[in-house]
mmCIF file of C-alpha atoms and ligand atoms in Angstrom:
data_model
loop_
_atom_site.group_PDB
_atom_site.id
_atom_site.type_symbol
_atom_site.label_atom_id
_atom_site.label_comp_id
_atom_site.label_asym_id
_atom_site.label_seq_id
_atom_site.Cartn_x
_atom_site.Cartn_y
_atom_site.Cartn_z
ATOM 1 C CA UNK A 1 96.388 17.985 99.785
ATOM 2 C CA UNK A 2 94.641 21.191 100.761
ATOM 3 C CA UNK A 3 95.363 24.084 103.165
ATOM 4 C CA UNK A 4 92.549 25.304 105.360
ATOM 5 C CA UNK A 5 91.782 26.875 108.715
ATOM 6 C CA UNK A 6 89.997 24.686 111.217
ATOM 7 C CA UNK A 7 87.910 26.964 113.435
ATOM 8 C CA UNK A 8 86.740 25.915 116.911
ATOM 9 C CA UNK A 9 84.221 27.548 119.219
ATOM 10 C CA UNK A 10 83.480 27.106 122.896
ATOM 11 C CA UNK A 11 80.662 24.597 123.035
ATOM 12 C CA UNK A 12 79.455 25.183 126.582
ATOM 13 C CA UNK A 13 75.677 25.313 126.696
ATOM 14 C CA UNK A 14 75.237 24.666 123.007
ATOM 15 C CA UNK A 15 72.729 21.945 122.349
ATOM 16 C CA UNK A 16 70.239 20.930 119.678
ATOM 17 C CA UNK A 17 68.621 23.696 117.673
ATOM 18 C CA UNK A 18 70.532 26.379 119.530
ATOM 19 C CA UNK A 19 73.778 24.963 118.341
ATOM 20 C CA UNK A 20 72.807 24.922 114.659
ATOM 21 C CA UNK A 21 71.601 28.529 114.935
ATOM 22 C CA UNK A 22 74.883 29.514 116.567
ATOM 23 C CA UNK A 23 77.027 27.678 114.019
ATOM 24 C CA UNK A 24 75.165 29.070 111.020
ATOM 25 C CA UNK A 25 75.538 32.569 112.371
ATOM 26 C CA UNK A 26 79.243 32.028 112.960
ATOM 27 C CA UNK A 27 79.684 30.714 109.396
ATOM 28 C CA UNK A 28 77.873 33.747 108.055
ATOM 29 C CA UNK A 29 79.978 36.143 110.151
ATOM 30 C CA UNK A 30 83.219 34.457 109.084
ATOM 31 C CA UNK A 31 82.187 34.960 105.452
ATOM 32 C CA UNK A 32 81.520 38.646 106.121
ATOM 33 C CA UNK A 33 84.840 39.028 107.933
ATOM 34 C CA UNK A 34 86.791 37.362 105.134
ATOM 35 C CA UNK A 35 85.373 39.367 102.228
ATOM 36 C CA UNK A 36 88.146 40.246 99.821
ATOM 37 C CA UNK A 37 90.745 37.803 101.190
ATOM 38 C CA UNK A 38 90.343 35.343 98.303
ATOM 39 C CA UNK A 39 89.228 32.386 100.481
ATOM 40 C CA UNK A 40 87.411 29.597 98.655
ATOM 41 C CA UNK A 41 84.627 28.401 100.969
ATOM 42 C CA UNK A 42 83.425 28.220 104.569
ATOM 43 C CA UNK A 43 82.070 24.807 105.533
ATOM 44 C CA UNK A 44 80.183 23.789 108.674
ATOM 45 C CA UNK A 45 81.077 20.382 110.109
ATOM 46 C CA UNK A 46 79.406 18.877 113.151
ATOM 47 C CA UNK A 47 82.048 20.068 115.628
ATOM 48 C CA UNK A 48 83.956 22.843 113.870
ATOM 49 C CA UNK A 49 84.071 25.090 110.837
ATOM 50 C CA UNK A 50 86.514 24.779 107.960
ATOM 51 C CA UNK A 51 87.731 27.762 105.985
ATOM 52 C CA UNK A 52 88.965 26.393 102.661
ATOM 53 C CA UNK A 53 91.709 28.617 101.369
ATOM 54 C CA UNK A 54 91.937 27.578 97.720
ATOM 55 C CA UNK A 55 94.726 28.851 95.503
ATOM 56 C CA UNK A 56 94.407 32.595 95.856
ATOM 57 C CA UNK A 57 93.755 33.276 99.550
ATOM 58 C CA UNK A 58 95.955 35.691 101.491
ATOM 59 C CA UNK A 59 96.649 33.358 104.434
ATOM 60 C CA UNK A 60 98.162 36.024 106.707
ATOM 61 C CA UNK A 61 95.170 38.282 106.181
ATOM 62 C CA UNK A 62 92.679 35.450 106.735
ATOM 63 C CA UNK A 63 94.435 34.672 110.020
ATOM 64 C CA UNK A 64 94.373 38.319 111.107
ATOM 65 C CA UNK A 65 90.673 38.631 110.359
ATOM 66 C CA UNK A 66 89.728 35.366 112.088
ATOM 67 C CA UNK A 67 91.401 36.709 115.230
ATOM 68 C CA UNK A 68 88.703 39.402 115.338
ATOM 69 C CA UNK A 69 85.613 37.245 114.774
ATOM 70 C CA UNK A 70 83.476 37.001 117.908
ATOM 71 C CA UNK A 71 82.615 33.444 118.925
ATOM 72 C CA UNK A 72 85.878 31.740 117.949
ATOM 73 C CA UNK A 73 87.707 30.027 120.826
ATOM 74 C CA UNK A 74 90.751 29.084 118.753
ATOM 75 C CA UNK A 75 91.700 28.122 115.210
ATOM 76 C CA UNK A 76 94.476 26.297 113.455
ATOM 77 C CA UNK A 77 96.041 26.332 110.042
ATOM 78 C CA UNK A 78 95.695 22.743 108.861
ATOM 79 C CA UNK A 79 96.526 20.644 105.882
ATOM 80 C CA UNK A 80 93.903 18.125 104.794
ATOM 81 C CA UNK A 81 94.959 14.962 103.032
ATOM 82 C CA UNK A 82 93.831 11.401 102.326
ATOM 83 C CA UNK A 83 93.580 8.765 105.021
ATOM 84 C CA UNK A 84 96.790 7.144 103.981
ATOM 85 C CA UNK A 85 99.983 7.003 106.031
ATOM 86 C CA UNK A 86 102.248 7.971 103.108
ATOM 87 C CA UNK A 87 100.041 10.945 102.265
ATOM 88 C CA UNK A 88 99.935 11.937 105.948
ATOM 89 C CA UNK A 89 103.737 11.882 106.198
ATOM 90 C CA UNK A 90 104.147 14.028 103.081
ATOM 91 C CA UNK A 91 101.512 16.497 104.259
ATOM 92 C CA UNK A 92 103.093 16.754 107.722
ATOM 93 C CA UNK A 93 106.523 17.452 106.261
ATOM 94 C CA UNK A 94 105.143 20.163 104.021
ATOM 95 C CA UNK A 95 103.078 21.671 106.832
ATOM 96 C CA UNK A 96 106.030 22.199 109.189
ATOM 97 C CA UNK A 97 108.558 23.308 106.595
ATOM 98 C CA UNK A 98 108.362 27.007 107.456
ATOM 99 C CA UNK A 99 108.423 26.605 111.250
ATOM 100 C CA UNK A 100 111.581 27.117 113.300
ATOM 101 C CA UNK A 101 112.269 24.294 115.783
ATOM 102 C CA UNK A 102 114.982 21.939 116.969
ATOM 103 C CA UNK A 103 112.811 19.257 118.500
ATOM 104 C CA UNK A 104 109.375 17.941 117.727
ATOM 105 C CA UNK A 105 106.650 15.558 118.765
ATOM 106 C CA UNK A 106 103.692 14.124 116.847
ATOM 107 C CA UNK A 107 100.333 13.648 118.596
ATOM 108 C CA UNK A 108 97.614 11.655 116.861
ATOM 109 C CA UNK A 109 93.882 11.432 117.496
ATOM 110 C CA UNK A 110 91.504 9.199 115.554
ATOM 111 C CA UNK A 111 87.786 9.920 115.564
ATOM 112 C CA UNK A 112 87.384 6.907 113.266
ATOM 113 C CA UNK A 113 88.882 3.785 114.746
ATOM 114 C CA UNK A 114 88.744 1.782 111.505
ATOM 115 C CA UNK A 115 92.019 3.328 110.383
ATOM 116 C CA UNK A 116 94.519 0.424 110.175
ATOM 117 C CA UNK A 117 97.120 1.985 112.503
ATOM 118 C CA UNK A 118 96.537 2.950 116.144
ATOM 119 C CA UNK A 119 97.158 6.537 117.245
ATOM 120 C CA UNK A 120 100.565 5.750 118.863
ATOM 121 C CA UNK A 121 101.592 3.889 115.720
ATOM 122 C CA UNK A 122 100.715 6.861 113.505
ATOM 123 C CA UNK A 123 102.611 9.233 115.841
ATOM 124 C CA UNK A 124 105.677 6.985 115.785
ATOM 125 C CA UNK A 125 105.663 6.582 111.989
ATOM 126 C CA UNK A 126 105.094 10.230 111.186
ATOM 127 C CA UNK A 127 107.439 11.426 113.954
ATOM 128 C CA UNK A 128 110.235 9.134 112.785
ATOM 129 C CA UNK A 129 109.822 10.353 109.227
ATOM 130 C CA UNK A 130 109.834 14.051 110.178
ATOM 131 C CA UNK A 131 112.896 13.705 112.405
ATOM 132 C CA UNK A 132 114.760 11.934 109.633
ATOM 133 C CA UNK A 133 113.754 14.391 106.891
ATOM 134 C CA UNK A 134 114.308 17.597 108.883
ATOM 135 C CA UNK A 135 117.404 16.580 110.836
ATOM 136 C CA UNK A 136 115.830 17.557 114.163
ATOM 137 C CA UNK A 137 115.234 15.382 117.209
ATOM 138 C CA UNK A 138 112.197 13.842 118.838
ATOM 139 C CA UNK A 139 111.308 15.169 122.288
ATOM 140 C CA UNK A 140 108.286 13.707 124.051
ATOM 141 C CA UNK A 141 108.376 16.118 127.027
ATOM 142 C CA UNK A 142 109.295 19.674 125.990
ATOM 143 C CA UNK A 143 109.295 19.771 122.181
ATOM 144 C CA UNK A 144 109.669 23.090 120.345
ATOM 145 C CA UNK A 145 106.962 21.984 117.944
ATOM 146 C CA UNK A 146 103.935 19.711 118.337
ATOM 147 C CA UNK A 147 102.503 18.366 115.103
ATOM 148 C CA UNK A 148 98.881 17.229 115.488
ATOM 149 C CA UNK A 149 97.462 14.503 113.272
ATOM 150 C CA UNK A 150 93.709 14.004 113.323
ATOM 151 C CA UNK A 151 92.144 11.124 111.403
ATOM 152 C CA UNK A 152 88.410 11.273 110.711
ATOM 153 C CA UNK A 153 86.140 8.972 108.674
ATOM 154 C CA UNK A 154 86.983 10.664 105.375
ATOM 155 C CA UNK A 155 90.222 12.638 105.743
ATOM 156 C CA UNK A 156 93.350 13.310 107.794
ATOM 157 C CA UNK A 157 94.300 16.758 109.112
ATOM 158 C CA UNK A 158 97.754 17.993 110.041
ATOM 159 C CA UNK A 159 98.141 21.109 112.194
ATOM 160 C CA UNK A 160 100.592 22.755 114.569
ATOM 161 C CA UNK A 161 99.941 26.062 116.309
ATOM 162 C CA UNK A 162 96.634 26.762 118.071
ATOM 163 C CA UNK A 163 95.849 30.419 117.511
ATOM 164 C CA UNK A 164 93.650 31.924 120.246
ATOM 165 C CA UNK A 165 90.432 33.554 119.034
ATOM 166 C CA UNK A 166 88.690 36.449 120.696
ATOM 167 C CA UNK A 167 86.019 34.321 122.438
ATOM 168 C CA UNK A 168 82.521 35.630 123.041
ATOM 169 C CA UNK A 169 79.499 34.722 120.932
ATOM 170 C CA UNK A 170 78.785 35.176 117.211
ATOM 171 C CA UNK A 171 77.321 38.594 116.538
ATOM 172 C CA UNK A 172 73.562 38.331 116.102
ATOM 173 C CA UNK A 173 72.819 35.324 118.301
ATOM 174 C CA UNK A 174 71.824 37.513 121.246
ATOM 175 C CA UNK A 175 69.450 39.898 119.460
ATOM 176 C CA UNK A 176 69.892 43.591 118.780
ATOM 177 C CA UNK A 177 70.752 46.598 120.969
ATOM 178 C CA UNK A 178 70.744 50.342 120.322
ATOM 179 C CA UNK A 179 74.029 51.863 121.506
ATOM 180 C CA UNK A 180 74.053 55.515 122.526
ATOM 181 C CA UNK A 181 77.347 56.573 121.015
ATOM 182 C CA UNK A 182 78.829 59.906 122.043
ATOM 183 C CA UNK A 183 82.243 60.168 120.411
ATOM 184 C CA UNK A 184 83.932 59.821 123.817
ATOM 185 C CA UNK A 185 86.045 56.947 125.142
ATOM 186 C CA UNK A 186 83.433 54.962 127.018
ATOM 187 C CA UNK A 187 80.490 54.287 124.746
ATOM 188 C CA UNK A 188 82.474 52.541 121.944
ATOM 189 C CA UNK A 189 83.917 50.188 124.574
ATOM 190 C CA UNK A 190 80.425 49.518 125.927
ATOM 191 C CA UNK A 191 79.301 48.736 122.367
ATOM 192 C CA UNK A 192 82.211 46.369 121.830
ATOM 193 C CA UNK A 193 81.423 44.454 125.012
ATOM 194 C CA UNK A 194 77.818 43.926 123.965
ATOM 195 C CA UNK A 195 78.870 42.894 120.452
ATOM 196 C CA UNK A 196 81.240 40.396 122.042
ATOM 197 C CA UNK A 197 78.290 38.856 123.863
ATOM 198 C CA UNK A 198 76.593 38.260 120.521
ATOM 199 C CA UNK A 199 74.420 41.371 120.284
ATOM 200 C CA UNK A 200 74.103 43.099 116.926
ATOM 201 C CA UNK A 201 74.638 46.796 117.579
ATOM 202 C CA UNK A 202 72.828 49.680 115.922
ATOM 203 C CA UNK A 203 73.944 53.154 116.936
ATOM 204 C CA UNK A 204 72.422 56.521 117.779
ATOM 205 C CA UNK A 205 74.244 59.825 118.129
ATOM 206 C CA UNK A 206 72.833 63.189 119.210
ATOM 207 C CA UNK A 207 74.638 66.281 117.968
ATOM 208 C CA UNK A 208 74.365 70.020 118.518
ATOM 209 C CA UNK A 209 75.747 71.260 115.218
ATOM 210 C CA UNK A 210 75.649 74.200 114.304
ATOM 211 C CA UNK A 211 76.189 75.179 117.973
ATOM 212 C CA UNK A 212 79.168 72.855 118.058
ATOM 213 C CA UNK A 213 81.405 71.909 115.137
ATOM 214 C CA UNK A 214 80.981 68.716 113.162
ATOM 215 C CA UNK A 215 83.759 66.856 115.006
ATOM 216 C CA UNK A 216 81.441 64.574 116.958
ATOM 217 C CA UNK A 217 79.666 63.506 113.757
ATOM 218 C CA UNK A 218 82.917 62.676 111.999
ATOM 219 C CA UNK A 219 84.148 60.826 115.065
ATOM 220 C CA UNK A 220 81.094 58.631 115.507
ATOM 221 C CA UNK A 221 81.198 57.586 111.859
ATOM 222 C CA UNK A 222 84.845 56.558 112.287
ATOM 223 C CA UNK A 223 84.065 54.770 115.531
ATOM 224 C CA UNK A 224 81.234 52.829 113.924
ATOM 225 C CA UNK A 225 83.632 51.875 111.122
ATOM 226 C CA UNK A 226 86.168 50.542 113.647
ATOM 227 C CA UNK A 227 83.469 48.642 115.556
ATOM 228 C CA UNK A 228 82.344 47.274 112.186
ATOM 229 C CA UNK A 229 85.313 44.890 112.250
ATOM 230 C CA UNK A 230 83.219 42.898 114.716
ATOM 231 C CA UNK A 231 79.710 44.208 114.088
ATOM 232 C CA UNK A 232 79.953 44.232 110.269
ATOM 233 C CA UNK A 233 77.555 46.509 108.457
ATOM 234 C CA UNK A 234 76.045 48.934 110.970
ATOM 235 C CA UNK A 235 73.159 51.364 111.023
ATOM 236 C CA UNK A 236 73.807 54.759 112.598
ATOM 237 C CA UNK A 237 70.976 57.138 113.494
ATOM 238 C CA UNK A 238 71.960 60.799 113.718
ATOM 239 C CA UNK A 239 69.660 63.081 115.676
ATOM 240 C CA UNK A 240 69.981 66.889 115.712
ATOM 241 C CA UNK A 241 69.581 67.906 119.335
ATOM 242 C CA UNK A 242 70.315 71.627 119.481
ATOM 243 C CA UNK A 243 66.767 72.911 119.057
ATOM 244 C CA UNK A 244 65.501 70.661 121.775
ATOM 245 C CA UNK A 245 68.339 71.781 124.033
ATOM 246 C CA UNK A 246 67.376 75.382 123.470
ATOM 247 C CA UNK A 247 63.860 74.641 124.630
ATOM 248 C CA UNK A 248 65.251 72.988 127.768
ATOM 249 C CA UNK A 249 67.562 75.940 128.371
ATOM 250 C CA UNK A 250 64.711 78.416 128.001
ATOM 251 C CA UNK A 251 62.223 76.502 130.140
ATOM 252 C CA UNK A 252 64.081 74.706 132.950
ATOM 253 C CA UNK A 253 66.502 75.453 135.826
ATOM 254 C CA UNK A 254 70.173 75.264 134.836
ATOM 255 C CA UNK A 255 71.402 72.639 137.368
ATOM 256 C CA UNK A 256 69.023 70.002 135.957
ATOM 257 C CA UNK A 257 69.937 70.436 132.311
ATOM 258 C CA UNK A 258 72.314 67.529 131.892
ATOM 259 C CA UNK A 259 69.875 65.076 133.411
ATOM 260 C CA UNK A 260 67.028 66.565 131.397
ATOM 261 C CA UNK A 261 69.057 66.204 128.209
ATOM 262 C CA UNK A 262 69.719 62.587 129.094
ATOM 263 C CA UNK A 263 66.066 61.875 129.787
ATOM 264 C CA UNK A 264 65.103 63.356 126.425
ATOM 265 C CA UNK A 265 67.842 61.389 124.672
ATOM 266 C CA UNK A 266 66.590 58.234 126.317
ATOM 267 C CA UNK A 267 62.988 58.888 125.286
ATOM 268 C CA UNK A 268 64.019 59.488 121.681
ATOM 269 C CA UNK A 269 66.389 56.519 121.645
ATOM 270 C CA UNK A 270 63.632 54.210 122.882
ATOM 271 C CA UNK A 271 61.422 55.135 119.972
ATOM 272 C CA UNK A 272 64.216 54.480 117.522
ATOM 273 C CA UNK A 273 65.101 51.205 119.242
ATOM 274 C CA UNK A 274 61.542 50.048 118.707
ATOM 275 C CA UNK A 275 61.673 51.056 115.031
ATOM 276 C CA UNK A 276 64.954 49.171 114.621
ATOM 277 C CA UNK A 277 63.789 46.080 116.553
ATOM 278 C CA UNK A 278 66.391 46.626 119.262
ATOM 279 C CA UNK A 279 65.439 45.247 122.659
ATOM 280 C CA UNK A 280 67.657 47.355 124.907
ATOM 281 C CA UNK A 281 69.626 50.600 125.075
ATOM 282 C CA UNK A 282 73.352 50.540 125.833
ATOM 283 C CA UNK A 283 75.347 53.407 127.355
ATOM 284 C CA UNK A 284 78.974 53.910 128.367
ATOM 285 C CA UNK A 285 78.095 55.046 131.866
ATOM 286 C CA UNK A 286 80.326 54.075 134.761
ATOM 287 C CA UNK A 287 79.202 54.660 138.320
ATOM 288 C CA UNK A 288 80.055 58.130 139.637
ATOM 289 C CA UNK A 289 82.502 58.888 136.818
ATOM 290 C CA UNK A 290 80.875 62.279 136.242
ATOM 291 C CA UNK A 291 78.022 64.247 137.804
ATOM 292 C CA UNK A 292 75.368 62.755 135.539
ATOM 293 C CA UNK A 293 76.378 59.245 136.541
ATOM 294 C CA UNK A 294 75.619 59.252 140.256
ATOM 295 C CA UNK A 295 73.196 56.541 141.360
ATOM 296 C CA UNK A 296 70.537 59.190 141.952
ATOM 297 C CA UNK A 297 70.885 60.563 138.447
ATOM 298 C CA UNK A 298 71.036 57.140 136.833
ATOM 299 C CA UNK A 299 67.810 56.360 138.630
ATOM 300 C CA UNK A 300 66.117 59.491 137.301
ATOM 301 C CA UNK A 301 67.092 58.512 133.771
ATOM 302 C CA UNK A 302 65.953 54.946 134.390
ATOM 303 C CA UNK A 303 62.624 56.250 135.712
ATOM 304 C CA UNK A 304 61.416 57.216 132.236
ATOM 305 C CA UNK A 305 62.850 54.109 130.550
ATOM 306 C CA UNK A 306 60.569 51.507 129.030
ATOM 307 C CA UNK A 307 63.371 49.359 127.655
ATOM 308 C CA UNK A 308 66.244 47.935 129.691
ATOM 309 C CA UNK A 309 69.248 50.269 129.793
ATOM 310 C CA UNK A 310 72.398 48.164 129.740
ATOM 311 C CA UNK A 311 75.581 49.678 131.135
ATOM 312 C CA UNK A 312 78.374 47.165 130.603
ATOM 313 C CA UNK A 313 81.000 49.557 132.045
ATOM 314 C CA UNK A 314 79.127 50.442 135.221
ATOM 315 C CA UNK A 315 81.703 48.811 137.506
ATOM 316 C CA UNK A 316 84.856 49.641 135.595
ATOM 317 C CA UNK A 317 87.521 52.220 136.367
ATOM 318 C CA UNK A 318 88.482 54.777 133.748
ATOM 319 C CA UNK A 319 91.953 53.187 133.470
ATOM 320 C CA UNK A 320 90.411 49.797 132.646
ATOM 321 C CA UNK A 321 88.135 51.358 130.046
ATOM 322 C CA UNK A 322 91.047 53.213 128.430
ATOM 323 C CA UNK A 323 93.073 50.012 128.246
ATOM 324 C CA UNK A 324 90.191 48.287 126.447
ATOM 325 C CA UNK A 325 89.667 51.231 124.090
ATOM 326 C CA UNK A 326 93.329 50.985 123.099
ATOM 327 C CA UNK A 327 93.024 47.278 122.459
ATOM 328 C CA UNK A 328 89.850 47.660 120.387
ATOM 329 C CA UNK A 329 91.415 50.512 118.421
ATOM 330 C CA UNK A 330 88.888 53.245 119.256
ATOM 331 C CA UNK A 331 91.023 55.220 121.720
ATOM 332 C CA UNK A 332 92.838 57.484 119.247
ATOM 333 C CA UNK A 333 89.625 58.550 117.554
ATOM 334 C CA UNK A 334 87.792 58.998 120.872
ATOM 335 C CA UNK A 335 90.479 61.268 122.321
ATOM 336 C CA UNK A 336 90.421 63.712 119.422
ATOM 337 C CA UNK A 337 88.800 66.911 120.676
ATOM 338 C CA UNK A 338 85.062 67.351 120.207
ATOM 339 C CA UNK A 339 82.304 69.051 122.088
ATOM 340 C CA UNK A 340 79.558 66.719 123.227
ATOM 341 C CA UNK A 341 76.024 68.035 123.063
ATOM 342 C CA UNK A 342 75.599 67.273 126.780
ATOM 343 C CA UNK A 343 78.220 69.875 127.616
ATOM 344 C CA UNK A 344 76.367 72.627 125.783
ATOM 345 C CA UNK A 345 74.682 75.302 127.911
ATOM 346 C CA UNK A 346 75.393 73.436 131.147
ATOM 347 C CA UNK A 347 76.454 75.097 134.401
ATOM 348 C CA UNK A 348 79.853 74.430 136.033
ATOM 349 C CA UNK A 349 78.188 72.517 138.858
ATOM 350 C CA UNK A 350 75.282 70.416 137.567
ATOM 351 C CA UNK A 351 72.962 68.771 140.064
ATOM 352 C CA UNK A 352 74.249 65.400 141.237
ATOM 353 C CA UNK A 353 71.088 64.585 143.183
ATOM 354 C CA UNK A 354 68.038 65.767 141.291
ATOM 355 C CA UNK A 355 64.906 64.165 142.734
ATOM 356 C CA UNK A 356 62.192 62.638 140.590
ATOM 357 C CA UNK A 357 59.710 65.295 141.706
ATOM 358 C CA UNK A 358 62.085 68.154 140.950
ATOM 359 C CA UNK A 359 62.653 66.772 137.458
ATOM 360 C CA UNK A 360 58.980 66.158 136.821
ATOM 361 C CA UNK A 361 58.387 69.752 137.893
ATOM 362 C CA UNK A 362 61.109 71.029 135.605
ATOM 363 C CA UNK A 363 59.661 69.038 132.709
ATOM 364 C CA UNK A 364 56.065 70.108 133.348
ATOM 365 C CA UNK A 365 56.378 73.107 131.032
ATOM 366 C CA UNK A 366 57.810 70.991 128.189
ATOM 367 C CA UNK A 367 55.776 69.389 125.424
ATOM 368 C CA UNK A 368 57.637 66.095 125.770
ATOM 369 C CA UNK A 369 55.760 64.158 123.074
ATOM 370 C CA UNK A 370 56.017 67.059 120.626
ATOM 371 C CA UNK A 371 59.769 67.345 121.211
ATOM 372 C CA UNK A 372 60.269 63.607 120.703
ATOM 373 C CA UNK A 373 58.224 63.674 117.475
ATOM 374 C CA UNK A 374 60.169 66.686 116.180
ATOM 375 C CA UNK A 375 63.458 64.896 116.825
ATOM 376 C CA UNK A 376 62.205 61.770 115.026
ATOM 377 C CA UNK A 377 61.162 63.876 112.038
ATOM 378 C CA UNK A 378 64.689 65.252 111.669
ATOM 379 C CA UNK A 379 66.384 61.902 112.056
ATOM 380 C CA UNK A 380 69.015 60.866 109.531
ATOM 381 C CA UNK A 381 69.955 57.234 108.957
ATOM 382 C CA UNK A 382 73.333 56.077 107.643
ATOM 383 C CA UNK A 383 74.634 52.634 106.855
ATOM 384 C CA UNK A 384 78.323 52.306 107.685
ATOM 385 C CA UNK A 385 80.551 49.496 106.399
HETATM 386 P P1 ATP B 401 81.578 58.703 126.761
HETATM 387 O O1 ATP B 401 83.035 58.530 127.037
HETATM 388 O O2 ATP B 401 80.933 57.487 126.171
HETATM 389 O O3 ATP B 401 81.288 59.953 126.027
HETATM 390 P P2 ATP B 401 81.172 60.087 129.218
HETATM 391 O O4 ATP B 401 82.068 59.581 130.262
HETATM 392 O O5 ATP B 401 81.548 61.303 128.457
HETATM 393 O O6 ATP B 401 80.896 58.873 128.187
HETATM 394 P P3 ATP B 401 78.499 61.213 129.573
HETATM 395 O O7 ATP B 401 78.803 62.375 128.747
HETATM 396 O O8 ATP B 401 77.807 61.396 130.882
HETATM 397 O O9 ATP B 401 79.772 60.307 129.928
HETATM 398 O O10 ATP B 401 77.648 60.210 128.729
HETATM 399 C C1 ATP B 401 77.252 58.996 129.279
HETATM 400 C C2 ATP B 401 76.692 58.132 128.190
HETATM 401 O O11 ATP B 401 75.582 58.765 127.578
HETATM 402 C C3 ATP B 401 77.676 57.893 127.061
HETATM 403 O O12 ATP B 401 78.563 56.833 127.354
HETATM 404 C C4 ATP B 401 76.741 57.574 125.926
HETATM 405 O O13 ATP B 401 76.304 56.237 126.005
HETATM 406 C C5 ATP B 401 75.565 58.502 126.196
HETATM 407 N N1 ATP B 401 75.744 59.775 125.461
HETATM 408 C C6 ATP B 401 76.312 60.919 125.910
HETATM 409 N N2 ATP B 401 76.317 61.848 124.935
HETATM 410 C C7 ATP B 401 75.750 61.282 123.849
HETATM 411 C C8 ATP B 401 75.466 61.715 122.512
HETATM 412 N N3 ATP B 401 75.800 62.928 122.105
HETATM 413 N N4 ATP B 401 74.863 60.855 121.672
HETATM 414 C C9 ATP B 401 74.536 59.611 122.072
HETATM 415 N N5 ATP B 401 74.791 59.141 123.303
HETATM 416 C C10 ATP B 401 75.378 59.951 124.186
HETATM 417 MG MG1 MG B 402 81.163 61.916 126.620
#
């Protein structure tokens, strides 16, 4: 008799080679998520994944961590035993001993029909035994507890509760993205949504220290740590931005500064994305949330982009984003005060409708390539998690 978690994923669209790739990645991610919990082994079967708990696993902690692994539809704590009705009865009794219930029902499924008893016969035998041993009653319609018996070609599994997983896809199956992480509320949520769709996230942060304090740097490191629950080990690129901002301030009209900062950030981020093998940039922009996020300004940022810029929050309200940030656990860090580099040296009323020609004009006095190279030379890389 052995305790294990039986992990199930949504199988829609998973066929052939794709499916093996997906499953192997999920197995690997489960192993990363369960480091330090004392689990024994993670095993891939043809339709699910088993987490063998062994003697020393912290079952509550394993359960908590599995709830955060992207790509899991649901999972169950199960007891595996021999294909023998006496063994199945004993395992079922042990499996439900800590549950609270007054009525129960047993449901059996056989994937191997050579087992000597039919499914209804197994349910009746095991159900009768449990009712007798626990002093509860059988209820076929609205039982407090359903005990599932599954009989396969080489073992029987007993389980009760189905624990919902987080859904999504295993991190890594959708390639890699470079997330522009600011320290604010939105960009960590944008990162989380992409990670949930199976993208491995690497992060970039621009900071204006010593013109601002170090708060944004400390915050992004903490945010990347929190996102690491789903993204695992993460690379964070830190780019000093103040010198470049000073050049922009000296050379260009004030109303365009925010958009010019964002265009420079995007140019630098693209280079780093290419170095890191990321295929897209991700931002936390949401349509018209602030002056730099009008359609016109988004377009002027997009105009210099060579990689796709993904904006998973573009159609979300601030309230929806805040609710997600609270659920993910990034909200409290994000709301600690910090000064973002984009707010440095900017006028009260930045341009909301800078045209492409006006921006090109404003940039004509800048040595764009030189500024990008200088930023890349001062880049710092950290591995978090
Ligand atoms: P957030 O809540 O993510 O800070 P925001 O509502 O403050 O977003 P902006 O300041 O206009 O909006 O920034 C829009 C997006 O630009 C951010 O979501 C982020 O993806 C990117 N960004 C802004 N500042 C930085 C920065 N210092 N480093 C990296 N990316 C940044
Ligand atoms: Mg911000």
